[in-house]
């Protein structure tokens, strides 16, 4: 069977809801389909954006079905606009549910952001103020999503470039209260922490230490671009277009020392490298988790 040939049961494959192991995974990219199917690398799992698979069939689903037969899968949405001040897009939510039913992902996550207003869709994940009013709206949207999909959702901390004067609580307090009220989990993106800390001049290690770790079900790592703002101060952009920075790896080690092993995803969405380069980033995360496991074993 060629890499392009779908299985006869492509539209009706039934998958067990395999849990995501406490290992490293990567974002699945079309550029790597053939390498993955040919070599079947020793990697924990793959993650996809559901928005890339909302058609009914075709090569994307043929490839994803074959890879899903080999590996656990996570869905990481970018289009539900959980922070929007309007209602959720019911068609979009129904399509996400369809993909969850079809592929039985071990984890399902989205961003603490908004990207729609009325009928306008913005190609960005935009920040929101941390107010009691916003908190209530986000919780209502998460309750609706979890009710419709029948699944817990993990909510990702954002990368931010502005801060709102009207915020009434910290980002950590806001996320922790959402998890407490809705029962959702949290996705801790370490690169986002470093980007926000640099852009807003706070201590990223203190953020990691204060984060409500008991709610963290997944960790993200990624690369960022270095720029300067109008005042000549450092400005980091979460572009997922390069390897993980050494400072982010150091924060990840700090997080793993606190959290222990946890499903960890390496994101690389722009200027996508060849498969060996991306796989090497995942292996680096695996080594950090393995070192933590060895240290724990030595203590006992």
PDB file of C-alpha atoms in Angstrom:
ATOM      1  CA  UNK A   1       0.000   0.000   0.000  1.00  0.00           C
ATOM      2  CA  UNK A   2       1.446   3.398  -0.935  1.00  0.00           C
ATOM      3  CA  UNK A   3       1.640   6.241   1.548  1.00  0.00           C
ATOM      4  CA  UNK A   4      -1.207   7.949  -0.295  1.00  0.00           C
ATOM      5  CA  UNK A   5      -3.593   5.003  -0.326  1.00  0.00           C
ATOM      6  CA  UNK A   6      -6.310   5.300   2.332  1.00  0.00           C
ATOM      7  CA  UNK A   7      -7.483   2.259   4.190  1.00  0.00           C
ATOM      8  CA  UNK A   8     -10.827   0.899   3.095  1.00  0.00           C
ATOM      9  CA  UNK A   9     -12.150   1.825   6.544  1.00  0.00           C
ATOM     10  CA  UNK A  10     -10.738   5.368   6.455  1.00  0.00           C
ATOM     11  CA  UNK A  11     -14.139   6.949   7.184  1.00  0.00           C
ATOM     12  CA  UNK A  12     -15.205   4.387   9.777  1.00  0.00           C
ATOM     13  CA  UNK A  13     -12.045   3.392  11.647  1.00  0.00           C
ATOM     14  CA  UNK A  14     -12.750   2.710  15.311  1.00  0.00           C
ATOM     15  CA  UNK A  15      -9.944   3.662  17.648  1.00  0.00           C
ATOM     16  CA  UNK A  16      -9.516   2.907  21.303  1.00  0.00           C
ATOM     17  CA  UNK A  17      -9.161   6.124  23.344  1.00  0.00           C
ATOM     18  CA  UNK A  18      -5.423   5.587  23.929  1.00  0.00           C
ATOM     19  CA  UNK A  19      -4.145   7.814  26.740  1.00  0.00           C
ATOM     20  CA  UNK A  20      -1.247  10.110  25.963  1.00  0.00           C
ATOM     21  CA  UNK A  21       1.876   8.697  27.630  1.00  0.00           C
ATOM     22  CA  UNK A  22       4.116  10.825  29.816  1.00  0.00           C
ATOM     23  CA  UNK A  23       6.562  11.109  26.946  1.00  0.00           C
ATOM     24  CA  UNK A  24       7.521  13.652  24.305  1.00  0.00           C
ATOM     25  CA  UNK A  25       5.520  14.142  21.139  1.00  0.00           C
ATOM     26  CA  UNK A  26       5.537  16.551  18.220  1.00  0.00           C
ATOM     27  CA  UNK A  27       3.039  18.367  16.091  1.00  0.00           C
ATOM     28  CA  UNK A  28       2.180  16.234  13.065  1.00  0.00           C
ATOM     29  CA  UNK A  29       2.992  17.978   9.777  1.00  0.00           C
ATOM     30  CA  UNK A  30       2.182  16.919   6.230  1.00  0.00           C
ATOM     31  CA  UNK A  31       5.869  17.285   5.350  1.00  0.00           C
ATOM     32  CA  UNK A  32       6.650  14.381   7.680  1.00  0.00           C
ATOM     33  CA  UNK A  33       3.824  11.939   6.887  1.00  0.00           C
ATOM     34  CA  UNK A  34       5.940   9.710   4.652  1.00  0.00           C
ATOM     35  CA  UNK A  35       8.982   9.653   6.984  1.00  0.00           C
ATOM     36  CA  UNK A  36       6.811   8.699   9.957  1.00  0.00           C
ATOM     37  CA  UNK A  37       4.999   5.901   8.150  1.00  0.00           C
ATOM     38  CA  UNK A  38       8.221   4.550   6.668  1.00  0.00           C
ATOM     39  CA  UNK A  39      10.395   4.653   9.791  1.00  0.00           C
ATOM     40  CA  UNK A  40       7.780   4.404  12.569  1.00  0.00           C
ATOM     41  CA  UNK A  41       9.987   6.329  15.018  1.00  0.00           C
ATOM     42  CA  UNK A  42      10.023   5.664  18.747  1.00  0.00           C
ATOM     43  CA  UNK A  43       8.043   8.725  19.750  1.00  0.00           C
ATOM     44  CA  UNK A  44       5.315   8.974  22.352  1.00  0.00           C
ATOM     45  CA  UNK A  45       2.498  10.665  20.396  1.00  0.00           C
ATOM     46  CA  UNK A  46       1.453  13.237  17.831  1.00  0.00           C
ATOM     47  CA  UNK A  47      -0.693  16.356  18.061  1.00  0.00           C
ATOM     48  CA  UNK A  48      -2.746  17.992  15.304  1.00  0.00           C
ATOM     49  CA  UNK A  49      -4.772  21.145  14.894  1.00  0.00           C
ATOM     50  CA  UNK A  50      -8.356  19.978  14.239  1.00  0.00           C
ATOM     51  CA  UNK A  51      -8.848  22.951  11.898  1.00  0.00           C
ATOM     52  CA  UNK A  52      -6.503  21.217   9.426  1.00  0.00           C
ATOM     53  CA  UNK A  53      -8.719  18.107   9.290  1.00  0.00           C
ATOM     54  CA  UNK A  54     -12.242  19.461   9.072  1.00  0.00           C
ATOM     55  CA  UNK A  55     -12.859  18.192   5.566  1.00  0.00           C
ATOM     56  CA  UNK A  56     -14.692  14.879   5.294  1.00  0.00           C
ATOM     57  CA  UNK A  57     -11.883  12.899   3.679  1.00  0.00           C
ATOM     58  CA  UNK A  58      -9.000  13.083   1.231  1.00  0.00           C
ATOM     59  CA  UNK A  59      -5.258  12.553   1.764  1.00  0.00           C
ATOM     60  CA  UNK A  60      -5.061  14.377   5.132  1.00  0.00           C
ATOM     61  CA  UNK A  61      -7.511  11.932   6.717  1.00  0.00           C
ATOM     62  CA  UNK A  62      -5.947   8.964   4.927  1.00  0.00           C
ATOM     63  CA  UNK A  63      -2.565   9.810   6.435  1.00  0.00           C
ATOM     64  CA  UNK A  64      -3.948  10.711   9.849  1.00  0.00           C
ATOM     65  CA  UNK A  65      -5.892   7.443  10.029  1.00  0.00           C
ATOM     66  CA  UNK A  66      -2.763   5.404   9.335  1.00  0.00           C
ATOM     67  CA  UNK A  67      -0.672   7.340  11.830  1.00  0.00           C
ATOM     68  CA  UNK A  68      -3.429   7.123  14.434  1.00  0.00           C
ATOM     69  CA  UNK A  69      -3.306   3.329  14.074  1.00  0.00           C
ATOM     70  CA  UNK A  70       0.329   3.493  15.214  1.00  0.00           C
ATOM     71  CA  UNK A  71       0.386   6.294  17.806  1.00  0.00           C
ATOM     72  CA  UNK A  72      -1.776   8.070  20.390  1.00  0.00           C
ATOM     73  CA  UNK A  73      -3.133  11.393  19.184  1.00  0.00           C
ATOM     74  CA  UNK A  74      -3.945  14.757  20.758  1.00  0.00           C
ATOM     75  CA  UNK A  75      -6.142  17.526  19.302  1.00  0.00           C
ATOM     76  CA  UNK A  76      -5.005  21.115  19.905  1.00  0.00           C
ATOM     77  CA  UNK A  77      -7.545  23.629  18.633  1.00  0.00           C
ATOM     78  CA  UNK A  78      -6.875  27.182  17.520  1.00  0.00           C
ATOM     79  CA  UNK A  79     -10.329  28.292  16.388  1.00  0.00           C
ATOM     80  CA  UNK A  80     -12.914  27.922  19.163  1.00  0.00           C
ATOM     81  CA  UNK A  81     -12.311  31.506  20.355  1.00  0.00           C
ATOM     82  CA  UNK A  82     -12.979  30.631  23.985  1.00  0.00           C
ATOM     83  CA  UNK A  83     -12.338  34.203  25.121  1.00  0.00           C
ATOM     84  CA  UNK A  84     -14.762  35.801  22.662  1.00  0.00           C
ATOM     85  CA  UNK A  85     -17.505  38.024  24.056  1.00  0.00           C
ATOM     86  CA  UNK A  86     -20.033  36.396  21.719  1.00  0.00           C
ATOM     87  CA  UNK A  87     -21.404  32.844  21.568  1.00  0.00           C
ATOM     88  CA  UNK A  88     -19.281  29.946  20.406  1.00  0.00           C
ATOM     89  CA  UNK A  89     -19.448  29.008  16.727  1.00  0.00           C
ATOM     90  CA  UNK A  90     -21.730  25.964  16.873  1.00  0.00           C
ATOM     91  CA  UNK A  91     -20.683  24.656  13.456  1.00  0.00           C
ATOM     92  CA  UNK A  92     -17.027  24.782  14.424  1.00  0.00           C
ATOM     93  CA  UNK A  93     -17.717  23.101  17.757  1.00  0.00           C
ATOM     94  CA  UNK A  94     -19.697  20.351  16.006  1.00  0.00           C
ATOM     95  CA  UNK A  95     -16.799  19.709  13.629  1.00  0.00           C
ATOM     96  CA  UNK A  96     -14.376  19.478  16.554  1.00  0.00           C
ATOM     97  CA  UNK A  97     -16.688  16.983  18.243  1.00  0.00           C
ATOM     98  CA  UNK A  98     -16.801  14.979  15.015  1.00  0.00           C
ATOM     99  CA  UNK A  99     -13.019  14.717  14.973  1.00  0.00           C
ATOM    100  CA  UNK A 100     -12.938  13.731  18.647  1.00  0.00           C
ATOM    101  CA  UNK A 101     -15.485  10.985  17.961  1.00  0.00           C
ATOM    102  CA  UNK A 102     -13.596   9.856  14.869  1.00  0.00           C
ATOM    103  CA  UNK A 103     -10.034   9.731  16.213  1.00  0.00           C
ATOM    104  CA  UNK A 104     -10.535   9.354  19.998  1.00  0.00           C
ATOM    105  CA  UNK A 105      -7.642  11.617  21.016  1.00  0.00           C
ATOM    106  CA  UNK A 106      -6.037  11.070  24.376  1.00  0.00           C
ATOM    107  CA  UNK A 107      -5.992  14.818  25.040  1.00  0.00           C
ATOM    108  CA  UNK A 108      -7.984  17.781  23.736  1.00  0.00           C
ATOM    109  CA  UNK A 109      -6.825  21.355  24.278  1.00  0.00           C
ATOM    110  CA  UNK A 110      -7.417  24.956  23.240  1.00  0.00           C
ATOM    111  CA  UNK A 111      -6.080  28.460  23.892  1.00  0.00           C
ATOM    112  CA  UNK A 112      -7.052  31.114  26.405  1.00  0.00           C
ATOM    113  CA  UNK A 113      -7.637  33.657  23.636  1.00  0.00           C
ATOM    114  CA  UNK A 114     -10.209  35.040  21.230  1.00  0.00           C
ATOM    115  CA  UNK A 115     -10.069  35.161  17.436  1.00  0.00           C
ATOM    116  CA  UNK A 116     -13.608  36.021  16.303  1.00  0.00           C
ATOM    117  CA  UNK A 117     -15.950  38.984  16.609  1.00  0.00           C
ATOM    118  CA  UNK A 118     -19.420  38.769  15.090  1.00  0.00           C
ATOM    119  CA  UNK A 119     -18.737  37.264  11.639  1.00  0.00           C
ATOM    120  CA  UNK A 120     -15.099  38.382  11.485  1.00  0.00           C
ATOM    121  CA  UNK A 121     -12.296  35.842  11.966  1.00  0.00           C
ATOM    122  CA  UNK A 122      -8.831  37.100  12.933  1.00  0.00           C
ATOM    123  CA  UNK A 123      -5.763  35.053  12.044  1.00  0.00           C
ATOM    124  CA  UNK A 124      -4.325  35.603  15.526  1.00  0.00           C
ATOM    125  CA  UNK A 125      -4.870  34.375  19.057  1.00  0.00           C
ATOM    126  CA  UNK A 126      -5.726  37.620  20.822  1.00  0.00           C
ATOM    127  CA  UNK A 127      -5.399  38.273  24.585  1.00  0.00           C
ATOM    128  CA  UNK A 128      -8.153  39.177  27.004  1.00  0.00           C
ATOM    129  CA  UNK A 129      -8.291  41.079  30.306  1.00  0.00           C
ATOM    130  CA  UNK A 130      -8.316  39.039  33.486  1.00  0.00           C
ATOM    131  CA  UNK A 131     -11.535  40.364  34.991  1.00  0.00           C
ATOM    132  CA  UNK A 132     -14.407  38.685  36.822  1.00  0.00           C
ATOM    133  CA  UNK A 133     -16.660  39.335  33.836  1.00  0.00           C
ATOM    134  CA  UNK A 134     -14.218  37.693  31.428  1.00  0.00           C
ATOM    135  CA  UNK A 135     -13.723  34.821  33.858  1.00  0.00           C
ATOM    136  CA  UNK A 136     -17.449  34.102  33.905  1.00  0.00           C
ATOM    137  CA  UNK A 137     -17.679  34.162  30.116  1.00  0.00           C
ATOM    138  CA  UNK A 138     -14.680  31.863  29.623  1.00  0.00           C
ATOM    139  CA  UNK A 139     -16.046  29.408  32.194  1.00  0.00           C
ATOM    140  CA  UNK A 140     -19.426  29.345  30.434  1.00  0.00           C
ATOM    141  CA  UNK A 141     -17.726  28.608  27.108  1.00  0.00           C
ATOM    142  CA  UNK A 142     -15.607  25.833  28.610  1.00  0.00           C
ATOM    143  CA  UNK A 143     -18.650  24.290  30.278  1.00  0.00           C
ATOM    144  CA  UNK A 144     -20.407  24.296  26.907  1.00  0.00           C
ATOM    145  CA  UNK A 145     -17.437  22.769  25.086  1.00  0.00           C
ATOM    146  CA  UNK A 146     -17.020  20.012  27.658  1.00  0.00           C
ATOM    147  CA  UNK A 147     -20.748  19.290  27.621  1.00  0.00           C
ATOM    148  CA  UNK A 148     -20.937  19.057  23.813  1.00  0.00           C
ATOM    149  CA  UNK A 149     -17.751  17.015  23.338  1.00  0.00           C
ATOM    150  CA  UNK A 150     -18.120  14.864  26.439  1.00  0.00           C
ATOM    151  CA  UNK A 151     -14.424  15.461  27.103  1.00  0.00           C
ATOM    152  CA  UNK A 152     -12.289  17.457  29.487  1.00  0.00           C
ATOM    153  CA  UNK A 153     -10.481  20.289  27.730  1.00  0.00           C
ATOM    154  CA  UNK A 154      -7.026  21.595  28.634  1.00  0.00           C
ATOM    155  CA  UNK A 155      -6.656  25.373  28.479  1.00  0.00           C
ATOM    156  CA  UNK A 156      -3.306  26.832  27.414  1.00  0.00           C
ATOM    157  CA  UNK A 157      -1.678  29.876  28.995  1.00  0.00           C
ATOM    158  CA  UNK A 158      -1.173  32.541  26.308  1.00  0.00           C
ATOM    159  CA  UNK A 159       1.869  34.285  24.893  1.00  0.00           C
ATOM    160  CA  UNK A 160       1.205  37.989  25.380  1.00  0.00           C
ATOM    161  CA  UNK A 161       2.553  41.250  24.011  1.00  0.00           C
ATOM    162  CA  UNK A 162       0.280  43.702  25.862  1.00  0.00           C
ATOM    163  CA  UNK A 163      -1.146  43.857  29.365  1.00  0.00           C
ATOM    164  CA  UNK A 164      -4.595  45.215  30.236  1.00  0.00           C
ATOM    165  CA  UNK A 165      -4.893  47.954  32.844  1.00  0.00           C
ATOM    166  CA  UNK A 166      -8.374  46.703  33.754  1.00  0.00           C
ATOM    167  CA  UNK A 167      -7.188  43.206  34.771  1.00  0.00           C
ATOM    168  CA  UNK A 168      -8.362  42.364  38.277  1.00  0.00           C
ATOM    169  CA  UNK A 169      -6.208  39.293  38.909  1.00  0.00           C
ATOM    170  CA  UNK A 170      -3.006  37.694  37.692  1.00  0.00           C
ATOM    171  CA  UNK A 171      -2.867  35.249  34.806  1.00  0.00           C
ATOM    172  CA  UNK A 172      -2.069  32.406  37.190  1.00  0.00           C
ATOM    173  CA  UNK A 173      -5.013  33.276  39.428  1.00  0.00           C
ATOM    174  CA  UNK A 174      -7.281  33.530  36.389  1.00  0.00           C
ATOM    175  CA  UNK A 175      -6.275  30.134  34.998  1.00  0.00           C
ATOM    176  CA  UNK A 176      -6.444  28.438  38.385  1.00  0.00           C
ATOM    177  CA  UNK A 177      -9.952  29.755  39.007  1.00  0.00           C
ATOM    178  CA  UNK A 178     -11.120  28.561  35.570  1.00  0.00           C
ATOM    179  CA  UNK A 179      -9.835  25.061  36.320  1.00  0.00           C
ATOM    180  CA  UNK A 180     -11.477  25.089  39.757  1.00  0.00           C
ATOM    181  CA  UNK A 181     -14.868  26.229  38.455  1.00  0.00           C
ATOM    182  CA  UNK A 182     -15.102  24.092  35.308  1.00  0.00           C
ATOM    183  CA  UNK A 183     -13.032  20.996  36.028  1.00  0.00           C
ATOM    184  CA  UNK A 184     -10.942  21.641  32.922  1.00  0.00           C
ATOM    185  CA  UNK A 185      -7.240  20.920  32.914  1.00  0.00           C
ATOM    186  CA  UNK A 186      -4.403  23.258  32.019  1.00  0.00           C
ATOM    187  CA  UNK A 187      -1.783  23.102  29.296  1.00  0.00           C
ATOM    188  CA  UNK A 188       1.377  24.873  30.423  1.00  0.00           C
ATOM    189  CA  UNK A 189       3.310  26.292  27.474  1.00  0.00           C
ATOM    190  CA  UNK A 190       6.814  26.997  28.767  1.00  0.00           C
ATOM    191  CA  UNK A 191       7.810  29.108  25.774  1.00  0.00           C
ATOM    192  CA  UNK A 192       4.741  31.288  26.335  1.00  0.00           C
ATOM    193  CA  UNK A 193       5.887  31.823  29.929  1.00  0.00           C
ATOM    194  CA  UNK A 194       9.328  32.923  28.769  1.00  0.00           C
ATOM    195  CA  UNK A 195       7.898  35.170  26.036  1.00  0.00           C
ATOM    196  CA  UNK A 196       5.487  36.862  28.461  1.00  0.00           C
ATOM    197  CA  UNK A 197       8.140  37.229  31.171  1.00  0.00           C
ATOM    198  CA  UNK A 198      10.554  38.913  28.759  1.00  0.00           C
ATOM    199  CA  UNK A 199       7.926  41.168  27.203  1.00  0.00           C
ATOM    200  CA  UNK A 200       6.429  42.250  30.551  1.00  0.00           C
ATOM    201  CA  UNK A 201       9.532  42.067  32.755  1.00  0.00           C
ATOM    202  CA  UNK A 202       8.646  39.422  35.312  1.00  0.00           C
ATOM    203  CA  UNK A 203      10.483  36.329  36.554  1.00  0.00           C
ATOM    204  CA  UNK A 204       9.610  33.236  34.463  1.00  0.00           C
ATOM    205  CA  UNK A 205      10.946  30.875  37.133  1.00  0.00           C
ATOM    206  CA  UNK A 206       8.612  32.410  39.707  1.00  0.00           C
ATOM    207  CA  UNK A 207       5.702  31.902  37.277  1.00  0.00           C
ATOM    208  CA  UNK A 208       6.609  28.212  36.891  1.00  0.00           C
ATOM    209  CA  UNK A 209       6.920  27.818  40.664  1.00  0.00           C
ATOM    210  CA  UNK A 210       3.524  29.446  41.342  1.00  0.00           C
ATOM    211  CA  UNK A 211       1.531  27.744  38.587  1.00  0.00           C
ATOM    212  CA  UNK A 212      -1.280  25.404  39.817  1.00  0.00           C
ATOM    213  CA  UNK A 213       0.639  22.303  38.835  1.00  0.00           C
ATOM    214  CA  UNK A 214      -2.090  19.928  40.017  1.00  0.00           C
ATOM    215  CA  UNK A 215      -4.183  20.897  36.987  1.00  0.00           C
ATOM    216  CA  UNK A 216      -1.438  20.496  34.340  1.00  0.00           C
ATOM    217  CA  UNK A 217      -2.144  17.665  31.908  1.00  0.00           C
ATOM    218  CA  UNK A 218       0.218  18.658  29.097  1.00  0.00           C
ATOM    219  CA  UNK A 219       3.296  20.801  28.497  1.00  0.00           C
ATOM    220  CA  UNK A 220       4.255  22.653  25.312  1.00  0.00           C
ATOM    221  CA  UNK A 221       7.693  23.706  24.128  1.00  0.00           C
ATOM    222  CA  UNK A 222       8.463  25.823  21.074  1.00  0.00           C
ATOM    223  CA  UNK A 223      10.705  28.424  19.527  1.00  0.00           C
ATOM    224  CA  UNK A 224      10.402  32.190  19.460  1.00  0.00           C
ATOM    225  CA  UNK A 225      11.745  35.105  17.436  1.00  0.00           C
ATOM    226  CA  UNK A 226      13.757  37.907  19.037  1.00  0.00           C
ATOM    227  CA  UNK A 227      12.885  41.501  18.123  1.00  0.00           C
ATOM    228  CA  UNK A 228      12.907  44.950  19.766  1.00  0.00           C
ATOM    229  CA  UNK A 229      10.027  47.239  20.626  1.00  0.00           C
ATOM    230  CA  UNK A 230       9.903  50.960  19.816  1.00  0.00           C
ATOM    231  CA  UNK A 231      11.908  51.749  22.929  1.00  0.00           C
ATOM    232  CA  UNK A 232      14.667  49.308  21.994  1.00  0.00           C
ATOM    233  CA  UNK A 233      13.650  46.791  24.645  1.00  0.00           C
ATOM    234  CA  UNK A 234      13.608  43.035  23.894  1.00  0.00           C
ATOM    235  CA  UNK A 235      10.370  41.796  22.358  1.00  0.00           C
ATOM    236  CA  UNK A 236       9.846  38.075  21.852  1.00  0.00           C
ATOM    237  CA  UNK A 237       7.363  36.665  19.334  1.00  0.00           C
ATOM    238  CA  UNK A 238       5.938  33.173  19.814  1.00  0.00           C
ATOM    239  CA  UNK A 239       6.413  32.115  16.182  1.00  0.00           C
ATOM    240  CA  UNK A 240       7.069  28.340  16.503  1.00  0.00           C
ATOM    241  CA  UNK A 241       9.599  28.768  13.718  1.00  0.00           C
ATOM    242  CA  UNK A 242      12.856  27.488  15.216  1.00  0.00           C
ATOM    243  CA  UNK A 243      14.306  25.162  17.820  1.00  0.00           C
ATOM    244  CA  UNK A 244      13.616  25.559  21.529  1.00  0.00           C
ATOM    245  CA  UNK A 245      15.741  28.230  23.211  1.00  0.00           C
ATOM    246  CA  UNK A 246      18.195  27.192  25.944  1.00  0.00           C
ATOM    247  CA  UNK A 247      16.418  29.441  28.450  1.00  0.00           C
ATOM    248  CA  UNK A 248      13.146  27.618  27.729  1.00  0.00           C
ATOM    249  CA  UNK A 249      14.838  24.248  28.181  1.00  0.00           C
ATOM    250  CA  UNK A 250      16.085  25.435  31.578  1.00  0.00           C
ATOM    251  CA  UNK A 251      12.543  26.403  32.591  1.00  0.00           C
ATOM    252  CA  UNK A 252      11.304  23.018  31.364  1.00  0.00           C
ATOM    253  CA  UNK A 253      13.822  21.235  33.595  1.00  0.00           C
ATOM    254  CA  UNK A 254      12.594  23.331  36.516  1.00  0.00           C
ATOM    255  CA  UNK A 255       8.992  22.446  35.683  1.00  0.00           C
ATOM    256  CA  UNK A 256       9.702  18.722  35.350  1.00  0.00           C
ATOM    257  CA  UNK A 257      11.539  18.767  38.678  1.00  0.00           C
ATOM    258  CA  UNK A 258       8.296  20.067  40.199  1.00  0.00           C
ATOM    259  CA  UNK A 259       5.658  18.275  38.106  1.00  0.00           C
ATOM    260  CA  UNK A 260       7.402  15.023  37.242  1.00  0.00           C
ATOM    261  CA  UNK A 261       6.965  13.341  33.882  1.00  0.00           C
ATOM    262  CA  UNK A 262       4.155  14.824  31.803  1.00  0.00           C
ATOM    263  CA  UNK A 263       3.096  14.595  28.139  1.00  0.00           C
ATOM    264  CA  UNK A 264       5.318  17.170  26.430  1.00  0.00           C
ATOM    265  CA  UNK A 265       4.726  18.516  22.931  1.00  0.00           C
ATOM    266  CA  UNK A 266       7.344  20.223  20.750  1.00  0.00           C
ATOM    267  CA  UNK A 267       5.632  22.754  18.461  1.00  0.00           C
ATOM    268  CA  UNK A 268       7.268  23.785  15.180  1.00  0.00           C
ATOM    269  CA  UNK A 269       4.666  25.311  12.862  1.00  0.00           C
ATOM    270  CA  UNK A 270       6.663  27.691  10.628  1.00  0.00           C
ATOM    271  CA  UNK A 271       9.848  27.116   8.613  1.00  0.00           C
ATOM    272  CA  UNK A 272       9.264  23.438   9.311  1.00  0.00           C
ATOM    273  CA  UNK A 273      12.518  21.449   9.480  1.00  0.00           C
ATOM    274  CA  UNK A 274      13.215  17.969   8.217  1.00  0.00           C
ATOM    275  CA  UNK A 275      11.979  15.061  10.315  1.00  0.00           C
ATOM    276  CA  UNK A 276      15.334  14.207  12.005  1.00  0.00           C
ATOM    277  CA  UNK A 277      15.652  17.793  13.285  1.00  0.00           C
ATOM    278  CA  UNK A 278      12.166  17.827  14.801  1.00  0.00           C
ATOM    279  CA  UNK A 279      12.580  14.313  16.198  1.00  0.00           C
ATOM    280  CA  UNK A 280      15.826  15.395  17.889  1.00  0.00           C
ATOM    281  CA  UNK A 281      13.947  18.133  19.779  1.00  0.00           C
ATOM    282  CA  UNK A 282      11.485  15.542  21.087  1.00  0.00           C
ATOM    283  CA  UNK A 283      14.363  13.287  22.108  1.00  0.00           C
ATOM    284  CA  UNK A 284      15.878  16.135  24.109  1.00  0.00           C
ATOM    285  CA  UNK A 285      12.625  16.481  26.079  1.00  0.00           C
ATOM    286  CA  UNK A 286      12.615  12.701  26.586  1.00  0.00           C
ATOM    287  CA  UNK A 287      16.123  12.845  28.050  1.00  0.00           C
ATOM    288  CA  UNK A 288      15.119  15.535  30.530  1.00  0.00           C
ATOM    289  CA  UNK A 289      12.155  13.454  31.697  1.00  0.00           C
ATOM    290  CA  UNK A 290      14.309  10.333  31.816  1.00  0.00           C
ATOM    291  CA  UNK A 291      16.898  12.120  33.958  1.00  0.00           C
ATOM    292  CA  UNK A 292      14.139  13.150  36.375  1.00  0.00           C
ATOM    293  CA  UNK A 293      12.902   9.556  36.528  1.00  0.00           C
ATOM    294  CA  UNK A 294      16.437   8.309  37.219  1.00  0.00           C
ATOM    295  CA  UNK A 295      16.912  10.872  39.974  1.00  0.00           C
ATOM    296  CA  UNK A 296      13.615   9.843  41.579  1.00  0.00           C
ATOM    297  CA  UNK A 297      14.638   6.181  41.440  1.00  0.00           C
ATOM    298  CA  UNK A 298      17.985   6.949  43.049  1.00  0.00           C
ATOM    299  CA  UNK A 299      16.253   8.752  45.926  1.00  0.00           C
ATOM    300  CA  UNK A 300      14.100   5.669  46.607  1.00  0.00           C
TER     301      UNK A 300
END
